[in-house]
PDB file of N, CA and C in Angstrom:
ATOM      1  N   MET H 137      83.087-165.457  20.246  1.00 78.00           N
ATOM      2  CA  MET H 137      82.874-164.771  18.997  1.00 78.00           C
ATOM      3  C   MET H 137      83.414-165.657  17.881  1.00 78.00           C
ATOM      4  N   SER H 138      82.655-165.780  16.826  1.00 90.00           N
ATOM      5  CA  SER H 138      83.076-166.550  15.664  1.00 90.00           C
ATOM      6  C   SER H 138      83.871-165.655  14.727  1.00 90.00           C
ATOM      7  N   SER H 139      84.590-166.266  13.793  1.00 93.00           N
ATOM      8  CA  SER H 139      85.332-165.466  12.818  1.00 93.00           C
ATOM      9  C   SER H 139      85.187-166.078  11.438  1.00 93.00           C
ATOM     10  N   LEU H 140      85.272-165.218  10.438  1.00 94.00           N
ATOM     11  CA  LEU H 140      85.228-165.621   9.027  1.00 94.00           C
ATOM     12  C   LEU H 140      86.573-165.305   8.391  1.00 94.00           C
ATOM     13  N   ARG H 141      86.989-166.143   7.459  1.00 95.00           N
ATOM     14  CA  ARG H 141      88.221-165.890   6.709  1.00 95.00           C
ATOM     15  C   ARG H 141      87.866-165.956   5.234  1.00 95.00           C
ATOM     16  N   ILE H 142      88.173-164.904   4.513  1.00 94.00           N
ATOM     17  CA  ILE H 142      87.946-164.838   3.067  1.00 94.00           C
ATOM     18  C   ILE H 142      89.307-164.728   2.417  1.00 94.00           C
ATOM     19  N   MET H 143      89.605-165.662   1.497  1.00 92.00           N
ATOM     20  CA  MET H 143      90.919-165.701   0.854  1.00 92.00           C
ATOM     21  C   MET H 143      90.762-165.677  -0.655  1.00 92.00           C
ATOM     22  N   ASP H 144      91.717-165.034  -1.321  1.00 92.00           N
ATOM     23  CA  ASP H 144      91.757-165.058  -2.783  1.00 92.00           C
ATOM     24  C   ASP H 144      93.175-164.721  -3.227  1.00 92.00           C
ATOM     25  N   SER H 145      93.549-165.230  -4.380  1.00 91.00           N
ATOM     26  CA  SER H 145      94.879-164.922  -4.913  1.00 91.00           C
ATOM     27  C   SER H 145      94.945-163.488  -5.435  1.00 91.00           C
ATOM     28  N   ASP H 146      93.790-162.872  -5.665  1.00 92.00           N
ATOM     29  CA  ASP H 146      93.712-161.468  -6.075  1.00 92.00           C
ATOM     30  C   ASP H 146      93.312-160.652  -4.842  1.00 92.00           C
ATOM     31  N   PRO H 147      94.230-159.847  -4.290  1.00 92.00           N
ATOM     32  CA  PRO H 147      93.902-159.107  -3.068  1.00 92.00           C
ATOM     33  C   PRO H 147      92.709-158.160  -3.230  1.00 92.00           C
ATOM     34  N   GLY H 148      92.547-157.572  -4.401  1.00 93.00           N
ATOM     35  CA  GLY H 148      91.412-156.679  -4.633  1.00 93.00           C
ATOM     36  C   GLY H 148      90.089-157.427  -4.580  1.00 93.00           C
ATOM     37  N   LYS H 149      90.072-158.602  -5.164  1.00 95.00           N
ATOM     38  CA  LYS H 149      88.850-159.412  -5.152  1.00 95.00           C
ATOM     39  C   LYS H 149      88.535-159.888  -3.735  1.00 95.00           C
ATOM     40  N   ALA H 150      89.556-160.253  -2.974  1.00 93.00           N
ATOM     41  CA  ALA H 150      89.341-160.668  -1.582  1.00 93.00           C
ATOM     42  C   ALA H 150      88.720-159.523  -0.791  1.00 93.00           C
ATOM     43  N   ARG H 151      89.216-158.319  -0.982  1.00 95.00           N
ATOM     44  CA  ARG H 151      88.704-157.153  -0.254  1.00 95.00           C
ATOM     45  C   ARG H 151      87.282-156.816  -0.684  1.00 95.00           C
ATOM     46  N   ARG H 152      86.998-156.863  -1.996  1.00 96.00           N
ATOM     47  CA  ARG H 152      85.648-156.571  -2.485  1.00 96.00           C
ATOM     48  C   ARG H 152      84.644-157.599  -1.968  1.00 96.00           C
ATOM     49  N   THR H 153      85.054-158.856  -1.952  1.00 96.00           N
ATOM     50  CA  THR H 153      84.184-159.916  -1.430  1.00 96.00           C
ATOM     51  C   THR H 153      83.931-159.697   0.053  1.00 96.00           C
ATOM     52  N   ALA H 154      84.972-159.379   0.804  1.00 96.00           N
ATOM     53  CA  ALA H 154      84.827-159.140   2.234  1.00 96.00           C
ATOM     54  C   ALA H 154      83.919-157.935   2.496  1.00 96.00           C
ATOM     55  N   ASP H 155      84.058-156.896   1.693  1.00 96.00           N
ATOM     56  CA  ASP H 155      83.202-155.716   1.850  1.00 96.00           C
ATOM     57  C   ASP H 155      81.733-156.079   1.630  1.00 96.00           C
ATOM     58  N   ALA H 156      81.462-156.904   0.602  1.00 96.00           N
ATOM     59  CA  ALA H 156      80.087-157.323   0.318  1.00 96.00           C
ATOM     60  C   ALA H 156      79.532-158.179   1.456  1.00 96.00           C
ATOM     61  N   VAL H 157      80.354-159.090   1.972  1.00 95.00           N
ATOM     62  CA  VAL H 157      79.923-159.942   3.085  1.00 95.00           C
ATOM     63  C   VAL H 157      79.674-159.084   4.325  1.00 95.00           C
ATOM     64  N   GLN H 158      80.545-158.134   4.586  1.00 95.00           N
ATOM     65  CA  GLN H 158      80.381-157.261   5.751  1.00 95.00           C
ATOM     66  C   GLN H 158      79.094-156.453   5.650  1.00 95.00           C
ATOM     67  N   ARG H 159      78.805-155.898   4.470  1.00 94.00           N
ATOM     68  CA  ARG H 159      77.555-155.129   4.299  1.00 94.00           C
ATOM     69  C   ARG H 159      76.337-156.015   4.546  1.00 94.00           C
ATOM     70  N   ALA H 160      76.380-157.246   4.029  1.00 94.00           N
ATOM     71  CA  ALA H 160      75.252-158.161   4.224  1.00 94.00           C
ATOM     72  C   ALA H 160      75.069-158.506   5.700  1.00 94.00           C
ATOM     73  N   LEU H 161      76.172-158.755   6.389  1.00 93.00           N
ATOM     74  CA  LEU H 161      76.081-159.079   7.812  1.00 93.00           C
ATOM     75  C   LEU H 161      75.582-157.897   8.631  1.00 93.00           C
ATOM     76  N   GLU H 162      76.054-156.708   8.299  1.00 92.00           N
ATOM     77  CA  GLU H 162      75.635-155.515   9.039  1.00 92.00           C
ATOM     78  C   GLU H 162      74.167-155.183   8.800  1.00 92.00           C
ATOM     79  N   ALA H 163      73.613-155.611   7.654  1.00 93.00           N
ATOM     80  CA  ALA H 163      72.198-155.382   7.367  1.00 93.00           C
ATOM     81  C   ALA H 163      71.311-156.313   8.186  1.00 93.00           C
ATOM     82  N   SER H 164      71.883-157.366   8.697  1.00 90.00           N
ATOM     83  CA  SER H 164      71.143-158.331   9.513  1.00 90.00           C
ATOM     84  C   SER H 164      71.052-157.827  10.948  1.00 90.00           C
ATOM     85  N   GLY H 165      69.927-158.051  11.574  1.00 87.00           N
ATOM     86  CA  GLY H 165      69.784-157.688  12.971  1.00 87.00           C
ATOM     87  C   GLY H 165      70.209-158.808  13.908  1.00 87.00           C
ATOM     88  N   GLU H 166      70.712-159.895  13.339  1.00 91.00           N
ATOM     89  CA  GLU H 166      71.057-161.065  14.144  1.00 91.00           C
ATOM     90  C   GLU H 166      72.519-161.132  14.552  1.00 91.00           C
ATOM     91  N   VAL H 167      73.383-160.369  13.868  1.00 92.00           N
ATOM     92  CA  VAL H 167      74.812-160.430  14.158  1.00 92.00           C
ATOM     93  C   VAL H 167      75.416-159.044  14.200  1.00 92.00           C
ATOM     94  N   VAL H 168      76.583-158.960  14.823  1.00 93.00           N
ATOM     95  CA  VAL H 168      77.387-157.738  14.849  1.00 93.00           C
ATOM     96  C   VAL H 168      78.760-158.105  14.311  1.00 93.00           C
ATOM     97  N   VAL H 169      79.276-157.289  13.389  1.00 94.00           N
ATOM     98  CA  VAL H 169      80.608-157.523  12.825  1.00 94.00           C
ATOM     99  C   VAL H 169      81.619-156.782  13.681  1.00 94.00           C
ATOM    100  N   GLY H 170      82.658-157.510  14.093  1.00 92.00           N
ATOM    101  CA  GLY H 170      83.708-156.917  14.918  1.00 92.00           C
ATOM    102  C   GLY H 170      84.913-156.546  14.086  1.00 92.00           C
ATOM    103  N   ASN H 171      86.088-156.824  14.604  1.00 93.00           N
ATOM    104  CA  ASN H 171      87.341-156.469  13.937  1.00 93.00           C
ATOM    105  C   ASN H 171      87.436-157.089  12.548  1.00 93.00           C
ATOM    106  N   VAL H 172      87.861-156.276  11.593  1.00 94.00           N
ATOM    107  CA  VAL H 172      88.117-156.745  10.229  1.00 94.00           C
ATOM    108  C   VAL H 172      89.578-156.426   9.936  1.00 94.00           C
ATOM    109  N   SER H 173      90.338-157.437   9.530  1.00 95.00           N
ATOM    110  CA  SER H 173      91.752-157.199   9.224  1.00 95.00           C
ATOM    111  C   SER H 173      92.123-157.901   7.925  1.00 95.00           C
ATOM    112  N   VAL H 174      92.993-157.244   7.161  1.00 93.00           N
ATOM    113  CA  VAL H 174      93.490-157.783   5.894  1.00 93.00           C
ATOM    114  C   VAL H 174      94.941-158.188   6.097  1.00 93.00           C
ATOM    115  N   VAL H 175      95.259-159.436   5.745  1.00 91.00           N
ATOM    116  CA  VAL H 175      96.605-159.970   5.924  1.00 91.00           C
ATOM    117  C   VAL H 175      97.083-160.504   4.573  1.00 91.00           C
ATOM    118  N   PRO H 176      98.277-160.133   4.123  1.00 86.00           N
ATOM    119  CA  PRO H 176      98.781-160.680   2.864  1.00 86.00           C
ATOM    120  C   PRO H 176      99.018-162.189   2.984  1.00 86.00           C
ATOM    121  N   ASN H 177      98.758-162.908   1.900  1.00 81.00           N
ATOM    122  CA  ASN H 177      99.079-164.340   1.874  1.00 81.00           C
ATOM    123  C   ASN H 177     100.584-164.517   1.918  1.00 81.00           C
ATOM    124  N   ARG H 178     101.024-165.555   2.574  1.00 78.00           N
ATOM    125  CA  ARG H 178     102.469-165.817   2.660  1.00 78.00           C
ATOM    126  C   ARG H 178     103.006-166.506   1.410  1.00 78.00           C
ATOM    127  N   ARG H 179     102.167-167.268   0.742  1.00 77.00           N
ATOM    128  CA  ARG H 179     102.645-168.066  -0.393  1.00 77.00           C
ATOM    129  C   ARG H 179     102.551-167.369  -1.739  1.00 77.00           C
ATOM    130  N   ASP H 180     101.632-166.422  -1.869  1.00 79.00           N
ATOM    131  CA  ASP H 180     101.481-165.744  -3.161  1.00 79.00           C
ATOM    132  C   ASP H 180     101.112-164.287  -2.911  1.00 79.00           C
ATOM    133  N   CYS H 181     100.684-163.608  -3.941  1.00 86.00           N
ATOM    134  CA  CYS H 181     100.396-162.176  -3.811  1.00 86.00           C
ATOM    135  C   CYS H 181      98.959-161.907  -3.360  1.00 86.00           C
ATOM    136  N   GLY H 182      98.224-162.923  -2.988  1.00 91.00           N
ATOM    137  CA  GLY H 182      96.832-162.762  -2.590  1.00 91.00           C
ATOM    138  C   GLY H 182      96.673-162.150  -1.213  1.00 91.00           C
ATOM    139  N   ALA H 183      95.456-162.237  -0.695  1.00 93.00           N
ATOM    140  CA  ALA H 183      95.168-161.663   0.617  1.00 93.00           C
ATOM    141  C   ALA H 183      94.159-162.528   1.356  1.00 93.00           C
ATOM    142  N   ARG H 184      94.207-162.397   2.674  1.00 94.00           N
ATOM    143  CA  ARG H 184      93.228-163.034   3.559  1.00 94.00           C
ATOM    144  C   ARG H 184      92.559-161.925   4.358  1.00 94.00           C
ATOM    145  N   VAL H 185      91.249-161.980   4.441  1.00 95.00           N
ATOM    146  CA  VAL H 185      90.502-161.002   5.220  1.00 95.00           C
ATOM    147  C   VAL H 185      89.806-161.764   6.343  1.00 95.00           C
ATOM    148  N   PHE H 186      90.069-161.344   7.570  1.00 96.00           N
ATOM    149  CA  PHE H 186      89.449-161.949   8.745  1.00 96.00           C
ATOM    150  C   PHE H 186      88.443-160.968   9.324  1.00 96.00           C
ATOM    151  N   MET H 187      87.279-161.478   9.716  1.00 95.00           N
ATOM    152  CA  MET H 187      86.314-160.632  10.408  1.00 95.00           C
ATOM    153  C   MET H 187      85.649-161.424  11.527  1.00 95.00           C
ATOM    154  N   GLU H 188      85.492-160.759  12.651  1.00 95.00           N
ATOM    155  CA  GLU H 188      84.824-161.370  13.790  1.00 95.00           C
ATOM    156  C   GLU H 188      83.329-161.118  13.674  1.00 95.00           C
ATOM    157  N   VAL H 189      82.551-162.121  14.040  1.00 94.00           N
ATOM    158  CA  VAL H 189      81.093-162.021  13.963  1.00 94.00           C
ATOM    159  C   VAL H 189      80.507-162.491  15.283  1.00 94.00           C
ATOM    160  N   LEU H 190      79.709-161.642  15.895  1.00 93.00           N
ATOM    161  CA  LEU H 190      79.070-161.960  17.165  1.00 93.00           C
ATOM    162  C   LEU H 190      77.587-162.188  16.926  1.00 93.00           C
ATOM    163  N   LEU H 191      77.098-163.351  17.310  1.00 92.00           N
ATOM    164  CA  LEU H 191      75.678-163.673  17.208  1.00 92.00           C
ATOM    165  C   LEU H 191      74.956-163.013  18.375  1.00 92.00           C
ATOM    166  N   LEU H 192      73.966-162.195  18.057  1.00 90.00           N
ATOM    167  CA  LEU H 192      73.190-161.536  19.105  1.00 90.00           C
ATOM    168  C   LEU H 192      72.174-162.517  19.660  1.00 90.00           C
ATOM    169  N   GLU H 193      71.981-162.455  20.950  1.00 82.00           N
ATOM    170  CA  GLU H 193      70.988-163.309  21.595  1.00 82.00           C
ATOM    171  C   GLU H 193      69.593-162.776  21.285  1.00 82.00           C
ATOM    172  N   ALA H 194      68.660-163.684  21.130  1.00 70.00           N
ATOM    173  CA  ALA H 194      67.271-163.291  20.896  1.00 70.00           C
ATOM    174  C   ALA H 194      66.742-162.590  22.144  1.00 70.00           C
ATOM    175  N   PRO H 195      65.839-161.647  21.966  1.00 63.00           N
ATOM    176  CA  PRO H 195      65.267-160.982  23.140  1.00 63.00           C
ATOM    177  C   PRO H 195      64.610-162.010  24.060  1.00 63.00           C
ATOM    178  N   ALA H 196      64.717-161.769  25.332  1.00 59.00           N
ATOM    179  CA  ALA H 196      64.131-162.687  26.309  1.00 59.00           C
ATOM    180  C   ALA H 196      62.613-162.691  26.172  1.00 59.00           C
ATOM    181  N   ALA H 197      62.054-163.847  26.369  1.00 62.00           N
ATOM    182  CA  ALA H 197      60.599-163.964  26.344  1.00 62.00           C
ATOM    183  C   ALA H 197      60.030-163.212  27.545  1.00 62.00           C
ATOM    184  N   PRO H 198      58.825-162.649  27.393  1.00 61.00           N
ATOM    185  CA  PRO H 198      58.228-161.935  28.531  1.00 61.00           C
ATOM    186  C   PRO H 198      58.138-162.855  29.743  1.00 61.00           C
ATOM    187  N   GLY H 199      58.505-162.310  30.865  1.00 61.00           N
ATOM    188  CA  GLY H 199      58.484-163.103  32.085  1.00 61.00           C
ATOM    189  C   GLY H 199      58.386-162.216  33.293  1.00 61.00           C
ATOM    190  N   ASN H 200      58.884-162.682  34.378  1.00 57.00           N
ATOM    191  CA  ASN H 200      58.801-161.936  35.633  1.00 57.00           C
ATOM    192  C   ASN H 200      59.710-160.724  35.661  1.00 57.00           C
ATOM    193  N   ASP H 201      60.670-160.634  34.748  1.00 61.00           N
ATOM    194  CA  ASP H 201      61.612-159.516  34.751  1.00 61.00           C
ATOM    195  C   ASP H 201      61.059-158.283  34.049  1.00 61.00           C
ATOM    196  N   ASP H 202      59.904-158.425  33.412  1.00 62.00           N
ATOM    197  CA  ASP H 202      59.318-157.295  32.700  1.00 62.00           C
ATOM    198  C   ASP H 202      58.823-156.249  33.691  1.00 62.00           C
ATOM    199  N   GLN H 203      58.850-154.997  33.264  1.00 62.00           N
ATOM    200  CA  GLN H 203      58.335-153.927  34.076  1.00 62.00           C
ATOM    201  C   GLN H 203      57.012-153.476  33.494  1.00 62.00           C
ATOM    202  N   GLU H 204      56.101-153.128  34.343  1.00 65.00           N
ATOM    203  CA  GLU H 204      54.799-152.658  33.893  1.00 65.00           C
ATOM    204  C   GLU H 204      54.707-151.169  34.141  1.00 65.00           C
ATOM    205  N   VAL H 205      54.212-150.424  33.167  1.00 63.00           N
ATOM    206  CA  VAL H 205      54.061-148.986  33.289  1.00 63.00           C
ATOM    207  C   VAL H 205      52.573-148.651  33.186  1.00 63.00           C
ATOM    208  N   THR H 206      52.103-147.843  34.105  1.00 66.00           N
ATOM    209  CA  THR H 206      50.706-147.444  34.094  1.00 66.00           C
ATOM    210  C   THR H 206      50.648-145.932  33.968  1.00 66.00           C
ATOM    211  N   VAL H 207      49.839-145.458  33.049  1.00 67.00           N
ATOM    212  CA  VAL H 207      49.664-144.021  32.857  1.00 67.00           C
ATOM    213  C   VAL H 207      48.243-143.670  33.241  1.00 67.00           C
ATOM    214  N   GLU H 208      48.099-142.746  34.177  1.00 71.00           N
ATOM    215  CA  GLU H 208      46.766-142.314  34.612  1.00 71.00           C
ATOM    216  C   GLU H 208      46.507-140.919  34.061  1.00 71.00           C
ATOM    217  N   ARG H 209      45.318-140.748  33.552  1.00 68.00           N
ATOM    218  CA  ARG H 209      44.940-139.434  33.030  1.00 68.00           C
ATOM    219  C   ARG H 209      43.752-138.907  33.808  1.00 68.00           C
ATOM    220  N   ALA H 210      43.760-137.620  34.008  1.00 64.00           N
ATOM    221  CA  ALA H 210      42.660-136.993  34.764  1.00 64.00           C
ATOM    222  C   ALA H 210      41.433-136.854  33.884  1.00 64.00           C
TER     223      ALA H 210
END
């Protein structure tokens, strides 16, 4: 799983940016957002926001694993 780190000296701006990024990622069908955590910066009053991002695998191409369904009508 990959992770993103968003940092800013203004904790409110860091959180708003992270919220916007999270909404954009969640709107995508290609990734899933995992744990999101906010950590205060050690050097100043800012904040760091970490979020895990999982890339979804593309659906498998049709092959021998596909199932066939037949519907018979009278």
